[in-house]
């Protein structure tokens, strides 16, 4: 993944900035424009930009998953498929501690398939932090349960991850980081994504 250019030194500092929005507001932003793939928010005070938030986005090839029954590859073997839509974030700088606290949320939709043995399933997703010039700095897997009510083929979901703390210092700020989300794929699922043309859920 390409990284953003190196940031310049912020022109205005605050001893402790206030959180841009609570976690519920982050999730609510998914219904608005929000941050798109690799969008980044900014902390503002009095109309003046202070610090940028880390960029957020979806890792290539992990934006969708197809769950199959056994080793099947036919459409009739599909248990469910799911895709991630939008990712949004907000952040809070603690200048005294030289840390950034980031809240993110992402939404998506799942669709039940003909081979589903039940109407409840668990999707495995991840949130990973990358730092400029390095590989993954940290990664956490999160389970997202979805339940299809009788007669319901699709379910929309929202996942919120609060309180990711990132250090910074010197001439650096939040733009040295990217926070990437995606489905936690098995090698077989990743290979399936690479060889199969994906039709988005409508």
C-alpha positions in Angstrom: 0.0 0.0 0.0 1.3 3.5 -0.8 1.8 5.8 2.1 1.0 9.5 2.3 3.9 12.0 1.9 5.8 13.0 5.1 3.8 15.6 7.1 5.1 19.0 7.9 5.2 20.2 11.5 1.8 21.4 12.7 1.6 25.1 13.0 -0.6 25.3 16.0 -0.4 23.1 19.1 -2.8 22.4 22.0 -1.9 21.0 25.3 -4.8 18.5 25.1 -7.3 18.6 22.3 -10.9 17.4 22.8 -12.2 14.3 21.1 -13.7 15.2 17.8 -16.7 12.9 18.3 -17.8 10.1 20.6 -17.8 6.5 19.4 -21.6 6.6 18.6 -21.1 9.6 16.4 -18.3 7.8 14.5 -20.7 4.9 13.8 -23.5 7.4 12.9 -21.1 9.0 10.4 -21.3 5.8 8.3 -24.8 7.0 7.2 -23.3 10.2 6.0 -20.4 10.9 3.7 -17.7 10.0 6.2 -14.1 9.1 5.3 -13.8 6.9 2.2 -11.1 4.5 1.5 -7.9 6.0 2.8 -9.6 9.1 4.0 -8.3 10.8 7.1 -10.0 13.1 9.6 -8.5 16.1 11.2 -8.7 17.5 14.7 -9.9 21.2 14.5 -10.0 23.8 17.2 -11.5 27.3 16.5 -11.5 26.5 12.8 -7.8 25.9 12.7 -6.4 22.5 11.8 -4.2 21.1 14.5 -3.3 17.5 13.7 -4.3 15.0 11.1 -5.9 11.7 12.1 -4.4 8.5 10.7 -5.7 7.5 7.3 -8.2 4.7 7.2 -9.2 2.2 4.5 -9.8 -1.4 3.5 -6.9 -3.6 2.7 -6.8 -4.8 -0.9 -8.4 -8.2 -1.6 -10.0 -8.4 1.9 -13.0 -6.2 1.3 -15.3 -9.2 0.7 -15.5 -12.9 1.7 -17.4 -15.9 0.4 -18.1 -18.7 2.8 -18.4 -22.0 1.1 -19.7 -25.4 2.2 -16.8 -27.9 2.3 -14.5 -27.6 -0.7 -17.3 -26.6 -3.0 -16.9 -23.7 -5.5 -20.3 -23.8 -7.2 -22.9 -21.1 -6.5 -25.1 -23.7 -4.8 -22.2 -24.3 -2.3 -22.3 -20.7 -1.0 -23.1 -20.4 2.7 -22.9 -16.6 2.7 -21.0 -13.8 1.3 -20.2 -10.4 2.8 -18.6 -7.1 1.9 -17.2 -4.1 3.8 -18.5 -0.7 2.7 -17.3 2.5 4.3 -14.7 3.2 7.0 -14.8 6.3 9.2 -12.6 7.5 12.1 -12.0 10.2 14.6 -9.0 10.8 16.9 -7.9 12.5 20.0 -4.3 13.8 20.6 -2.7 13.8 24.0 0.2 16.1 23.5 1.5 15.7 27.0 1.7 11.9 26.5 2.6 12.0 22.8 -0.2 9.6 22.0 -3.2 9.5 19.6 -6.4 7.7 20.5 -8.3 6.6 17.5 -11.9 5.3 17.2 -13.0 3.8 13.9 -16.1 2.2 12.6 -16.9 0.3 9.4 -20.1 -1.0 7.9 -21.0 -3.7 5.5 -23.6 -6.1 4.3 -23.9 -9.9 4.4 -26.1 -12.1 2.2 -27.2 -15.7 3.0 -26.5 -18.4 0.4 -28.3 -21.6 -0.6 -25.9 -23.8 1.4 -26.4 -22.1 4.7 -27.0 -24.6 7.5 -28.4 -22.0 9.8 -29.5 -18.4 9.8 -26.9 -17.1 12.2 -23.2 -16.9 11.4 -20.0 -15.1 12.6 -17.8 -13.0 10.2 -14.2 -12.6 11.1 -12.8 -9.1 10.5 -9.5 -7.4 11.4 -8.2 -4.0 12.2 -4.5 -3.5 11.4 -2.2 -0.5 12.0 0.7 0.1 9.6 3.4 2.6 10.1 5.4 4.4 7.4 8.3 2.2 6.1 7.2 -0.8 8.2 4.9 -3.8 7.9 1.9 -4.2 10.2 2.6 -2.5 13.5 -0.3 -4.3 15.3 -3.4 -6.3 14.2 -6.5 -7.5 16.1 -9.2 -9.9 14.9 -12.8 -9.1 15.7 -15.9 -11.3 15.3 -19.1 -9.8 13.8 -22.2 -11.9 14.4 -25.0 -11.6 11.9 -28.5 -13.1 12.1 -30.8 -13.5 9.2 -34.5 -13.3 10.2 -36.9 -15.6 8.5 -37.5 -14.4 4.9 -34.5 -12.1 5.2 -31.6 -12.6 2.7 -29.4 -9.6 3.6 -28.2 -8.1 6.9 -26.4 -4.8 7.3 -23.8 -4.6 10.1 -21.6 -1.9 11.8 -18.5 -2.6 13.7 -16.9 0.0 16.0 -13.4 -0.3 17.5 -12.6 2.2 20.2 -9.5 3.3 21.9 -6.6 2.3 19.6 -3.6 4.2 21.1 -0.7 5.1 18.8 2.5 6.9 19.9 4.0 9.8 18.0 6.8 12.3 18.5 9.4 14.6 17.0 8.2 16.0 13.6 5.7 13.1 13.2 2.0 13.1 13.6 -1.0 10.9 12.9 -0.3 10.8 9.2 2.6 8.4 9.7 -0.1 5.7 10.3 -2.7 3.9 8.3 -5.4 1.9 9.9 -6.7 -0.9 7.6 -9.7 -3.1 8.0 -10.8 -6.2 6.2 -12.1 -9.7 6.5 -9.8 -12.2 8.2 -9.4 -14.6 5.3 -8.1 -18.2 5.2 -5.5 -18.9 2.4 -8.3 -20.7 0.5 -10.7 -17.7 0.8 -7.9 -15.3 -0.3 -7.2 -17.5 -3.3 -10.9 -17.6 -4.1 -11.1 -13.8 -4.1 -8.1 -13.6 -6.4 -9.4 -16.1 -9.0 -13.2 -15.3 -8.9 -14.8 -12.2 -10.3 -16.8 -10.7 -7.5 -20.3 -9.4 -8.0 -21.2 -6.9 -5.3 -24.2 -7.5 -3.1 -27.2 -5.4 -4.2 
